[in-house]
Tab-separated table of C-alpha atoms in Angstrom:
chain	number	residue	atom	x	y	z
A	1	UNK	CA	-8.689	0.488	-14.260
A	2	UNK	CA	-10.824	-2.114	-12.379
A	3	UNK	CA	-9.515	-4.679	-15.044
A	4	UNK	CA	-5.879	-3.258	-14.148
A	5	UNK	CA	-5.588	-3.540	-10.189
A	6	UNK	CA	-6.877	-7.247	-11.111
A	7	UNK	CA	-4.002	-7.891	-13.395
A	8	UNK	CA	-6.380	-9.128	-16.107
A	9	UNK	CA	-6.139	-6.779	-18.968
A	10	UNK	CA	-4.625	-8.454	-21.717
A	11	UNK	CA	-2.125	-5.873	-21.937
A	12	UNK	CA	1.773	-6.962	-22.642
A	13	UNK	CA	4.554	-5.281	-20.347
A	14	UNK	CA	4.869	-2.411	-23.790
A	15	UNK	CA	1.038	-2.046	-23.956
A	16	UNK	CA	1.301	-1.564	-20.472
A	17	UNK	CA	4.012	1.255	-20.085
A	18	UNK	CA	2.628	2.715	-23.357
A	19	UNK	CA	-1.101	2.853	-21.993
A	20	UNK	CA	0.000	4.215	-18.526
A	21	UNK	CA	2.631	7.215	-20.040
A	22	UNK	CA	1.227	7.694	-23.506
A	23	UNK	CA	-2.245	7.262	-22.689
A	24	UNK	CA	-3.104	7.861	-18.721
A	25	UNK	CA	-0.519	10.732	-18.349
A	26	UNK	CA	-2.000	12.567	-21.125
A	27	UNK	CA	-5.644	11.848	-19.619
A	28	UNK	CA	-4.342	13.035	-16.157
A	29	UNK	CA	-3.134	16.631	-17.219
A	30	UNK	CA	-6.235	17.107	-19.129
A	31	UNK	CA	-7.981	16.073	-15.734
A	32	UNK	CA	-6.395	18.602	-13.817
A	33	UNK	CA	-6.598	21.125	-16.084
A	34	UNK	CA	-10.629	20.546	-15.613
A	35	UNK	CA	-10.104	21.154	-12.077
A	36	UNK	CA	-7.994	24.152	-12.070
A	37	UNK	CA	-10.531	25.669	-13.793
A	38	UNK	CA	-13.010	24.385	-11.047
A	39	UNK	CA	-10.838	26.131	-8.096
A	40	UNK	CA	-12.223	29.118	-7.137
A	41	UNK	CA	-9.559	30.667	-5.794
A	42	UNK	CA	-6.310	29.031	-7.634
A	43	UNK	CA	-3.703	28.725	-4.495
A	44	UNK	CA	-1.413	32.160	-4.243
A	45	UNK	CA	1.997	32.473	-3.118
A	46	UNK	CA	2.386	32.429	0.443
A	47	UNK	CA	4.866	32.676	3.284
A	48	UNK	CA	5.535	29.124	3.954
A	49	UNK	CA	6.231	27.597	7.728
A	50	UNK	CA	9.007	26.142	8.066
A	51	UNK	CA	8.061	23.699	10.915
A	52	UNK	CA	4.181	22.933	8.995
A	53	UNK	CA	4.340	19.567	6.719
A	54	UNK	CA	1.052	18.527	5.086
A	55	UNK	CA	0.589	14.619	5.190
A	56	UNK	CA	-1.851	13.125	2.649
A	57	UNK	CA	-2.757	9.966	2.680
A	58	UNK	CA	-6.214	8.073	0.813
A	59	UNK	CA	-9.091	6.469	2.401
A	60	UNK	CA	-8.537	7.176	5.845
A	61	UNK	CA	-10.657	4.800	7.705
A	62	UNK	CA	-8.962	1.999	10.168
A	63	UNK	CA	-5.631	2.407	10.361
A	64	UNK	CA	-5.175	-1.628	11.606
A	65	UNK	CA	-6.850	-2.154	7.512
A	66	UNK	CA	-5.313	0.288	6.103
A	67	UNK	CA	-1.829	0.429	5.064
A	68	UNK	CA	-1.389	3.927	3.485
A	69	UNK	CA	-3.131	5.620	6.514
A	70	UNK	CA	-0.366	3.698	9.004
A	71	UNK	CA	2.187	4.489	7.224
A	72	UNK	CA	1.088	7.946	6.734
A	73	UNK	CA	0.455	8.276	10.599
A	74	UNK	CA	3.885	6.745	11.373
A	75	UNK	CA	5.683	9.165	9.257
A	76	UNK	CA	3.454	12.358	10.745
A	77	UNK	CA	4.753	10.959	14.648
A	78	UNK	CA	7.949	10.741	13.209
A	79	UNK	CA	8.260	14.009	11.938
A	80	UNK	CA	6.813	15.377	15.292
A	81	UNK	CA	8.874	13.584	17.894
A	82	UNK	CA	12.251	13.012	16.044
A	83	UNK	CA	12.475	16.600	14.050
A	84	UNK	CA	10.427	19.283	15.894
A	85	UNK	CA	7.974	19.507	13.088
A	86	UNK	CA	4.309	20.155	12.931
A	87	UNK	CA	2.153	17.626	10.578
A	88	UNK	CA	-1.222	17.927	9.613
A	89	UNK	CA	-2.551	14.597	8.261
A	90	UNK	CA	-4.982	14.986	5.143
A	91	UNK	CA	-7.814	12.330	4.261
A	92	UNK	CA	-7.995	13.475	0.455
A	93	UNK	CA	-10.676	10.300	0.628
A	94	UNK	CA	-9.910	9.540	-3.353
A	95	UNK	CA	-9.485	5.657	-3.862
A	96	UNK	CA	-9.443	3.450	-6.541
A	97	UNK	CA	-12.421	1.424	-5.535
A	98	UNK	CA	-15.864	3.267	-5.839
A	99	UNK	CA	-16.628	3.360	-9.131
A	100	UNK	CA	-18.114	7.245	-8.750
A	101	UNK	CA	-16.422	9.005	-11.723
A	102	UNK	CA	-15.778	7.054	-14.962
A	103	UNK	CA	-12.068	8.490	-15.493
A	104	UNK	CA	-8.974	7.374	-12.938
A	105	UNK	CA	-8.249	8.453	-10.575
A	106	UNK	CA	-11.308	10.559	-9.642
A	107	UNK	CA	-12.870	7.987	-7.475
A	108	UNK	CA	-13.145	8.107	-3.857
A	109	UNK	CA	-14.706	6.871	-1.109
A	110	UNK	CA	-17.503	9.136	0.392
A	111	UNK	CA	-16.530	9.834	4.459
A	112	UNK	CA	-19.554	9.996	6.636
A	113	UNK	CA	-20.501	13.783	7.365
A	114	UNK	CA	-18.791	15.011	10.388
A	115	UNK	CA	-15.572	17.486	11.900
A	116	UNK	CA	-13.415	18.045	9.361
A	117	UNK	CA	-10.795	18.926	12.140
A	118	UNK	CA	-10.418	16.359	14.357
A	119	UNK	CA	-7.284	14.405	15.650
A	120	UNK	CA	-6.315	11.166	15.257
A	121	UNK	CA	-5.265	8.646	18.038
A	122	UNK	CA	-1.326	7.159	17.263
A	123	UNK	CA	0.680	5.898	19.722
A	124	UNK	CA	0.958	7.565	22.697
A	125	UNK	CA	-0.076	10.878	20.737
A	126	UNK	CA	-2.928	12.504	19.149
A	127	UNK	CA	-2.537	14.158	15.256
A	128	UNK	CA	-4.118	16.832	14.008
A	129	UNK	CA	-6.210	15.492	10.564
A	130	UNK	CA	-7.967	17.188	8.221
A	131	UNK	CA	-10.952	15.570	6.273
A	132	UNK	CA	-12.284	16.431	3.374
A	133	UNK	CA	-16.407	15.005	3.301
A	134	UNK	CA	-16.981	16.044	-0.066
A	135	UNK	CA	-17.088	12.641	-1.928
A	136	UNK	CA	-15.473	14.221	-4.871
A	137	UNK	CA	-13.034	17.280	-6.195
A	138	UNK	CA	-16.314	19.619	-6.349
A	139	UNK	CA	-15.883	23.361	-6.271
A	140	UNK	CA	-16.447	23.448	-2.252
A	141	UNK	CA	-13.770	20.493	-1.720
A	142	UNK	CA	-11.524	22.660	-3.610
A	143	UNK	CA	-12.166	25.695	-1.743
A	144	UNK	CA	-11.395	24.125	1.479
A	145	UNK	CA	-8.348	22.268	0.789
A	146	UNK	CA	-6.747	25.667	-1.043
A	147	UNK	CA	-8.099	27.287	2.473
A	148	UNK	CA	-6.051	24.592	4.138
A	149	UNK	CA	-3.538	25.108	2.353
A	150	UNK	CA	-3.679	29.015	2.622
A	151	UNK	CA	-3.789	28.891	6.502
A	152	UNK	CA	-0.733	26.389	6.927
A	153	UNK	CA	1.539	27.897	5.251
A	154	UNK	CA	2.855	24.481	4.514
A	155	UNK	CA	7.058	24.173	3.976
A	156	UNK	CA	6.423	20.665	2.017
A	157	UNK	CA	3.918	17.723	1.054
A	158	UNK	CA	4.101	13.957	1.312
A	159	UNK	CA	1.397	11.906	-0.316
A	160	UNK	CA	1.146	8.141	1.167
A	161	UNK	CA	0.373	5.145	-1.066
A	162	UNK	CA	-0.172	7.508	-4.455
A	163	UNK	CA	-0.713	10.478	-5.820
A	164	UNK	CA	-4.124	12.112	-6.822
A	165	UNK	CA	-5.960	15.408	-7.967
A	166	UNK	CA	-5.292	16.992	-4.503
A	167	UNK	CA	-1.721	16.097	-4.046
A	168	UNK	CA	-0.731	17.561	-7.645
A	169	UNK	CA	-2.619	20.683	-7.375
A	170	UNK	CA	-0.313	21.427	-4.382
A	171	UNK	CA	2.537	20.108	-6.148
A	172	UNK	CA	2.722	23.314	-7.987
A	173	UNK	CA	3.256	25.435	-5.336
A	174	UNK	CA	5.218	23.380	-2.554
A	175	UNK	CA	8.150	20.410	-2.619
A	176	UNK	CA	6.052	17.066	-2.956
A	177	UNK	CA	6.678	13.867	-2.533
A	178	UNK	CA	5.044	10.494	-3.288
A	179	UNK	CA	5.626	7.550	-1.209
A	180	UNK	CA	4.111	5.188	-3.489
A	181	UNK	CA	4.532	1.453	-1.810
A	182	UNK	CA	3.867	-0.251	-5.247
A	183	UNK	CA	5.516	-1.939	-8.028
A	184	UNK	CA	4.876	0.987	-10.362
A	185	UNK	CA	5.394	4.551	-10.450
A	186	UNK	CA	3.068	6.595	-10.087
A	187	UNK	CA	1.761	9.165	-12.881
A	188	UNK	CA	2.604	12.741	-11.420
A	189	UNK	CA	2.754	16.045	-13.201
A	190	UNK	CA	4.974	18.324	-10.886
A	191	UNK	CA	5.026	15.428	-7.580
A	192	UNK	CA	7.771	13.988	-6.595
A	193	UNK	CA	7.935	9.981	-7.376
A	194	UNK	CA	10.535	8.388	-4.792
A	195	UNK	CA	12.443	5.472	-5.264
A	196	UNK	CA	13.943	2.454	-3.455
A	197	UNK	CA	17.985	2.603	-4.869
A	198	UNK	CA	18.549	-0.824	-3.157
A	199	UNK	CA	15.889	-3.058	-4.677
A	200	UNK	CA	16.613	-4.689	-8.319
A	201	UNK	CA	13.116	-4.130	-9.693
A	202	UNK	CA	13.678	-0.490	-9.635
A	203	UNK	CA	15.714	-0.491	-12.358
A	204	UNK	CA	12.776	-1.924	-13.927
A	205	UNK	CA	10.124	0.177	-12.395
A	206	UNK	CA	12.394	3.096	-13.976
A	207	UNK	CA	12.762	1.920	-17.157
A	208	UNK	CA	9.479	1.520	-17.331
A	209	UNK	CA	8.594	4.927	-16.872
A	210	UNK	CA	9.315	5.940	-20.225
A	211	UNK	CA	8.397	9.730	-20.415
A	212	UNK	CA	8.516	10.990	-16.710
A	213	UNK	CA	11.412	12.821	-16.451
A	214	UNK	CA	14.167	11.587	-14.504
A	215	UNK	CA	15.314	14.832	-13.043
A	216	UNK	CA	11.889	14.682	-10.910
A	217	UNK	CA	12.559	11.310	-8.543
A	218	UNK	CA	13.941	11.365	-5.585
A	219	UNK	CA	16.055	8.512	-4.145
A	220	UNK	CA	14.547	7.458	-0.908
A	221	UNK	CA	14.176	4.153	1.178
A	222	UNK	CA	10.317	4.424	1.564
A	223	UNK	CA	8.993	2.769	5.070
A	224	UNK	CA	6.657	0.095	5.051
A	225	UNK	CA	5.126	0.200	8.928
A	226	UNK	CA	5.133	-3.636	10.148
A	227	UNK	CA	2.359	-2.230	12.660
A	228	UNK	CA	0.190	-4.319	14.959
A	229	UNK	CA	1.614	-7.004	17.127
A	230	UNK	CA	-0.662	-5.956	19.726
A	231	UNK	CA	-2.690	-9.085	19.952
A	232	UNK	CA	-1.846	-12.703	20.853
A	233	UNK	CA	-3.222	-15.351	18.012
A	234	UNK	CA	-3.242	-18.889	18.551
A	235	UNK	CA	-4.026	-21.453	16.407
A	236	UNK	CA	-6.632	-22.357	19.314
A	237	UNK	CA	-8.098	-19.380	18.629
A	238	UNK	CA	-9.380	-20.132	15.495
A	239	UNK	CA	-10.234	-23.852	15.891
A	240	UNK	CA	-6.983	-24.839	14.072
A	241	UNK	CA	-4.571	-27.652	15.454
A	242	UNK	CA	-0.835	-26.848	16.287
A	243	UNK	CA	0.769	-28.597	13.572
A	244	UNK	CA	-1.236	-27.886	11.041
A	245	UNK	CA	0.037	-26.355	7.750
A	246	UNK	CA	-1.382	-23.026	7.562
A	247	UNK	CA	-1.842	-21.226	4.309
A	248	UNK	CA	-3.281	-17.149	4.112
A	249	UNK	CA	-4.941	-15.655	1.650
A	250	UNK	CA	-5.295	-11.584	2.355
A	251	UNK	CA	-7.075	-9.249	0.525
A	252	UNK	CA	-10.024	-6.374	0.345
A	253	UNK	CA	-11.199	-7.550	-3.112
A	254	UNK	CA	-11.128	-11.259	-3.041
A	255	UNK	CA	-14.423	-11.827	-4.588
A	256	UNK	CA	-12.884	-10.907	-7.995
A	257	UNK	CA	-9.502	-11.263	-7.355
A	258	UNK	CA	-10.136	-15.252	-6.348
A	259	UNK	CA	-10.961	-16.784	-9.405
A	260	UNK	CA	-11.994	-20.258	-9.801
A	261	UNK	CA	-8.209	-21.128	-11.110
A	262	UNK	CA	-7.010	-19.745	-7.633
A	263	UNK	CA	-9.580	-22.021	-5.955
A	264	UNK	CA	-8.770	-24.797	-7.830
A	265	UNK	CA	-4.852	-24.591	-7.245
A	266	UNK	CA	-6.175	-24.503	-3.093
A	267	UNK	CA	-7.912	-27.347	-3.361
A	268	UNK	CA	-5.015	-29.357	-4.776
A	269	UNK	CA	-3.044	-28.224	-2.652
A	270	UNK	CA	-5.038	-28.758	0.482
A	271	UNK	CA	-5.792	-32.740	-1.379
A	272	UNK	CA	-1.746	-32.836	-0.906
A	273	UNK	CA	-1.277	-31.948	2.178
A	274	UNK	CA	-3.422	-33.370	4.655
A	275	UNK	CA	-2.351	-31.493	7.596
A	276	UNK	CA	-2.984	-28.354	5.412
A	277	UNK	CA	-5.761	-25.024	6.366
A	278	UNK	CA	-6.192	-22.103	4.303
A	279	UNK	CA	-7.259	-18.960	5.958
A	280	UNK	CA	-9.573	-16.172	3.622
A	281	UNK	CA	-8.454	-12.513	5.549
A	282	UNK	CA	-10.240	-9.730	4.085
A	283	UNK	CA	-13.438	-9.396	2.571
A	284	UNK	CA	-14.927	-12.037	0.635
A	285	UNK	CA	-18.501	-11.566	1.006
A	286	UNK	CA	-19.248	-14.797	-1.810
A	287	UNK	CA	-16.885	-17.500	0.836
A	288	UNK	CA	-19.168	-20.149	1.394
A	289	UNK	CA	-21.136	-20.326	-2.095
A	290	UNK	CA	-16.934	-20.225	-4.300
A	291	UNK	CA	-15.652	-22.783	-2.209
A	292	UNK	CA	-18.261	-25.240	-1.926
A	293	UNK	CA	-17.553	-27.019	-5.226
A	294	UNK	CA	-13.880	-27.982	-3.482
A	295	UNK	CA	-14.394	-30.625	-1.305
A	296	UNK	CA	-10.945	-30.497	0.173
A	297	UNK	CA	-10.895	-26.843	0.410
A	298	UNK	CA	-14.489	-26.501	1.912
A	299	UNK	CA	-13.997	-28.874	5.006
A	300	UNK	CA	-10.210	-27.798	5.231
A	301	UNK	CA	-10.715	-23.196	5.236
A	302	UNK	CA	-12.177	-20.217	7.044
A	303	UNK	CA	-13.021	-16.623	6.165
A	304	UNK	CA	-12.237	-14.720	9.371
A	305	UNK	CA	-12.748	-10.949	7.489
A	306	UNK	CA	-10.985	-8.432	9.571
A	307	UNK	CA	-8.840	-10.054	12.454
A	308	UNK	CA	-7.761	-6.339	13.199
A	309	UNK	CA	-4.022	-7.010	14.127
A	310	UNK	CA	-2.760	-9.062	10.338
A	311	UNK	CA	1.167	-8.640	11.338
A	312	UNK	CA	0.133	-10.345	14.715
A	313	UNK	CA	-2.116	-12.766	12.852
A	314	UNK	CA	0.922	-14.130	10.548
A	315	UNK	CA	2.632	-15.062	14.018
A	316	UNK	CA	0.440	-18.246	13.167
A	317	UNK	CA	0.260	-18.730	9.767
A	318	UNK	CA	3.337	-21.094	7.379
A	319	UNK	CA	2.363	-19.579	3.999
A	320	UNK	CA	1.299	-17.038	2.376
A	321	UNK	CA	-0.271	-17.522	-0.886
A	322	UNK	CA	-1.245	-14.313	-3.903
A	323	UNK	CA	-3.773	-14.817	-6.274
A	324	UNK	CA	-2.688	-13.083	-9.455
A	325	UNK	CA	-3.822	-9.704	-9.256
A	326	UNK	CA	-2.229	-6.211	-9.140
A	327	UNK	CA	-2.643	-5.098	-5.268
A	328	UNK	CA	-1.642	-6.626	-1.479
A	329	UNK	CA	1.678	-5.411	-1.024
A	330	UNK	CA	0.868	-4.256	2.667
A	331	UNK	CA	0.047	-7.505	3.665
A	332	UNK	CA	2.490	-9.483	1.916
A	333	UNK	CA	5.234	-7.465	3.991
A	334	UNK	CA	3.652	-8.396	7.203
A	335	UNK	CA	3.896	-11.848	6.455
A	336	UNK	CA	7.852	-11.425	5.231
A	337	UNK	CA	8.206	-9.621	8.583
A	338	UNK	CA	6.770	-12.823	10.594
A	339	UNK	CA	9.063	-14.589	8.460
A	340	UNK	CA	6.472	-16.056	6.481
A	341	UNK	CA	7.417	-16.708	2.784
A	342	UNK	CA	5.375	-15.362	0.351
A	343	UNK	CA	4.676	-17.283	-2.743
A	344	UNK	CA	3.456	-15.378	-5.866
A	345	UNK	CA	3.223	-14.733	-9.658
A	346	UNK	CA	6.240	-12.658	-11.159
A	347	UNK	CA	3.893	-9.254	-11.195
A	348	UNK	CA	2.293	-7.150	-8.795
A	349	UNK	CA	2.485	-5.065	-5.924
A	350	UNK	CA	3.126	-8.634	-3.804
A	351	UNK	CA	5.978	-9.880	-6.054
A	352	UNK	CA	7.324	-6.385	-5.843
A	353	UNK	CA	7.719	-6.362	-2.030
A	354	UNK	CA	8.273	-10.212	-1.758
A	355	UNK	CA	11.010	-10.314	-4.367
A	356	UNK	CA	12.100	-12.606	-7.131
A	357	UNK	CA	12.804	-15.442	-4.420
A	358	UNK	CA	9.611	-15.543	-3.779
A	359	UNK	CA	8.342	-15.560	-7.378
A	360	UNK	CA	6.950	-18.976	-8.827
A	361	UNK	CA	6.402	-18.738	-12.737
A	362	UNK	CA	2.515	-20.185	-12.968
A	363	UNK	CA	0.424	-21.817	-10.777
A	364	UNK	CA	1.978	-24.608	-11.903
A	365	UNK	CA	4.758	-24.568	-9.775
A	366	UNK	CA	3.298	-22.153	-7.146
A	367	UNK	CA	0.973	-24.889	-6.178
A	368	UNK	CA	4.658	-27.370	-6.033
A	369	UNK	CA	6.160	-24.885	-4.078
A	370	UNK	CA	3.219	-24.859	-1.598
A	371	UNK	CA	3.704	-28.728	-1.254
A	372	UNK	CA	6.879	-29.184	-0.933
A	373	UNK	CA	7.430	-26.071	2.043
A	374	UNK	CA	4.203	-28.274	4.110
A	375	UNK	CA	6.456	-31.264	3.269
A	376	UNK	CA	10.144	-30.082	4.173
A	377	UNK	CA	10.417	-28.389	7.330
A	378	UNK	CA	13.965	-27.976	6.406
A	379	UNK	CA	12.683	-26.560	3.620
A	380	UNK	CA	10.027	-24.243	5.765
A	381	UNK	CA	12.942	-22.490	7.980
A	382	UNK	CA	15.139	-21.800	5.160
A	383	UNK	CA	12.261	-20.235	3.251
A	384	UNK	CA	11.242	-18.337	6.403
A	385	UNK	CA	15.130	-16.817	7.333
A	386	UNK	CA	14.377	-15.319	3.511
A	387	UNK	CA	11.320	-14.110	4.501
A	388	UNK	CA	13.179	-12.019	7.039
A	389	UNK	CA	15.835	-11.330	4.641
A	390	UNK	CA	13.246	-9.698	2.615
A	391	UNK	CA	11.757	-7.732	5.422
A	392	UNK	CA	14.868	-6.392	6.913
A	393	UNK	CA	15.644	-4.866	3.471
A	394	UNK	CA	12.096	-3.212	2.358
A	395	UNK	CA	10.823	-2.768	6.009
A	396	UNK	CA	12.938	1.195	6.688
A	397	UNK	CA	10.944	1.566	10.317
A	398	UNK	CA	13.981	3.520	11.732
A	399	UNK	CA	13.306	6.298	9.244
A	400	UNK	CA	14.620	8.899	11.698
A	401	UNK	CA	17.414	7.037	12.529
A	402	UNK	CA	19.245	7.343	9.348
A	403	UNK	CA	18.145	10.571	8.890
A	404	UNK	CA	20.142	11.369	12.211
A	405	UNK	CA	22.887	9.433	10.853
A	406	UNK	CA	22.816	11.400	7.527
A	407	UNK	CA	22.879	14.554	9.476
A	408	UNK	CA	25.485	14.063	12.025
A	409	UNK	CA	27.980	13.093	9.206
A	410	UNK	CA	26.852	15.849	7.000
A	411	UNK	CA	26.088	13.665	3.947
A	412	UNK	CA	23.017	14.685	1.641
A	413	UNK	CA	19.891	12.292	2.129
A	414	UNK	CA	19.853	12.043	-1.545
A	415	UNK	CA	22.538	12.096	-3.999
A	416	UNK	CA	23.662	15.058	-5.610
A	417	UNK	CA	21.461	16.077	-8.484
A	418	UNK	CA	18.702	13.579	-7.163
């Protein structure tokens, strides 16, 4: 799986779709029928509240690092304030990132003990959230989320950013849905995948599904929150001159997602343009020890981890540049929102949300790309009006409003049989 979110299995696209629905799927039903087994009280029939919505989103830590969590916190607010309803956010904590069970996608982060009530600062509002602290699907994590479950009375589910064991076991009771955010779908049992109908690569992403059922997606314009904006970057700031070319590189995993081909194509691009800076956002723990064979690239970057505000940190940055893995799509759409063109390999959850414009072939011609944008600024603003482009088409932030606009003219959200 690790090998996956890196993009460097040596699968083909057919060992791909074959290894996620012929392999995976069968996996993840075995999975959960290990788990049903461990529920101690499988969830019963109940009387459901019509007003209750359970919101479940992974790894809920920061929400300014955390994409999933905003996005699940935007929709909860939403739901409150524009429809009268009554969310309950859910940390189901299961990740993709500690390598705590050997099989996907039982891993998780472990949440310090605390509440598991507690609410959750957003806006000018506070949500009720639910934690689970067990660092795993273990008999008493089950018991308290079917007690959860039990209590609320929920009327329907949405899972943010994927699905896991938590969000299918209620899928067989209630209506749920999976915002999933990423180039693929994700493997459900009895969730509800949605689906962008206005993108091109989901015709792809469906066709590529080969096996899940049709009859169980939902077509839906899913909301990537452009959140942040709160702060006030300058280049100043961060020691950087005005017209400097700025590069970004963003990511929670770029000690093995930056490999030394990456570094390589920075350098020559930084020996190009001598006005250029690249920027490391994220963590990247190994910085100073992977750059300093790149003589251009270690006088001419910064690692600056966690600015805390990225959609108010691409205010300042020219370009934003992917390394080839699987993840990123979060921050790739704040830089498309700042009008900031994104320049990445044809795959991944970055080329999904930047879109074929964006897409260079190889390094090859990424690293031209990079050049010639520092070179033109001509170029620059044409490349950043697509950026916006982009943006305005992925980036659904009046979710109510067309749900409004839906009702008022009496049209089904989705299309019939959908």
């Amino acid at each position: 799986t690790h090998l996956l979110m890196m993009n460097r299995a040596a699968f083909s696209a057919a060992d791909y779709a074959h290894l996620r629905q012929k392999s995976l799927r069968p996996l993840f039903a075995r999975i959960m029928q290990r788990l049903r087994r461990t529920v101690p009280e499988p969830l019963a029939p109940y009387r459901a509240d019509r007003k209750k919505v359970l919101v479940i989103a992974n790894a809920i830590n920061n929400p300014r690092f955390t994409g999933p969590l905003w996005d699940a916190l935007e929709y909860a607010h939403s739901l409150h304030h524009d429809f009268g309803l009554e969310p309950l956010v859910v940390n189901s904590n299961i990740w993709l990132q500690t390598m705590a069970d050997p099989i996907w996608p039982l891993r998780w982060y472990s949440t310090p003990p605390g509440k598991q009530r507690d609410y959750w600062p957003h806006r000018s509002d506070k949500l009720p959230l639910f934690r689970l602290w067990e660092s795993s699907p273990t008999p008493v994590a089950l018991a308290d989320f079917c007690a959860l479950v039990q209590a609320e009375g929920p009327a329907l589910a949405i899972s943010i950013g994927d699905t896991n064991a938590y969000t299918e076991l209620l899928a067989e009771q209630i209506p749920t849905y999976v915002m999933h955010f990423t180039v693929d779908f994700p493997i459900t049992l009895c969730a509800r995948p949605t689906y962008h109908p206005n993108l091109p690569e989901t015709t792809l992403a469906i066709r590529r599904m080969a096996g899940q059922l049709d009859t169980n997606l939902v077509q839906l314009v899913p909301s990537y929150s452009v959140h942040g904006r709160y702060c006030r970057y300058t280049r100043r700031d961060f020691g950087v001159a005005e017209d400097a070319c700025v590069y970004a590189v963003v990511g929670h995993r770029l000690d093995s997602e930056v490999t030394a081909d990456f570094l390589q194509l920075l350098n020559n691009i930084l020996a190009a343009v001598p006005n250029g800076f690249v920027f490391f956002l994220g963590l990247f723990p190994s910085y100073r020890s992977r750059v300093a064979p790149y003589p251009a690239l270690s006088r001419r970057s910064a690692f600056i981890g966690n600015v805390g505000d990225v959609a108010s940190f691409m205010r300042i940055v020219d370009i934003y540049l992917n390394p080839d893995r699987a993840g990123g799509g979060s921050s790739a759409v704040y830089a498309l929102d700042a009008g900031v063109p994104v320049l990445t390999l044809p795959h991944g959850d970055v080329a999904f949300a930047a879109g074929t414009d964006h897409h260079c072939t190889d390094y090859g011609s990424l690293q031209s790309r990079a050049v010639s944008l520092a070179a033109d600024q001509a170029l620059l603003r044409r490349a950043r009006r697509m950026a916006k482009l982009r943006a305005a088409a992925i980036c659904q932030r009046d979710v109510s409003e067309g749900l409004h606009e839906h009702r008022r003219r009496g049209e089904p959200i989705n299309p019939p049989g959908k």
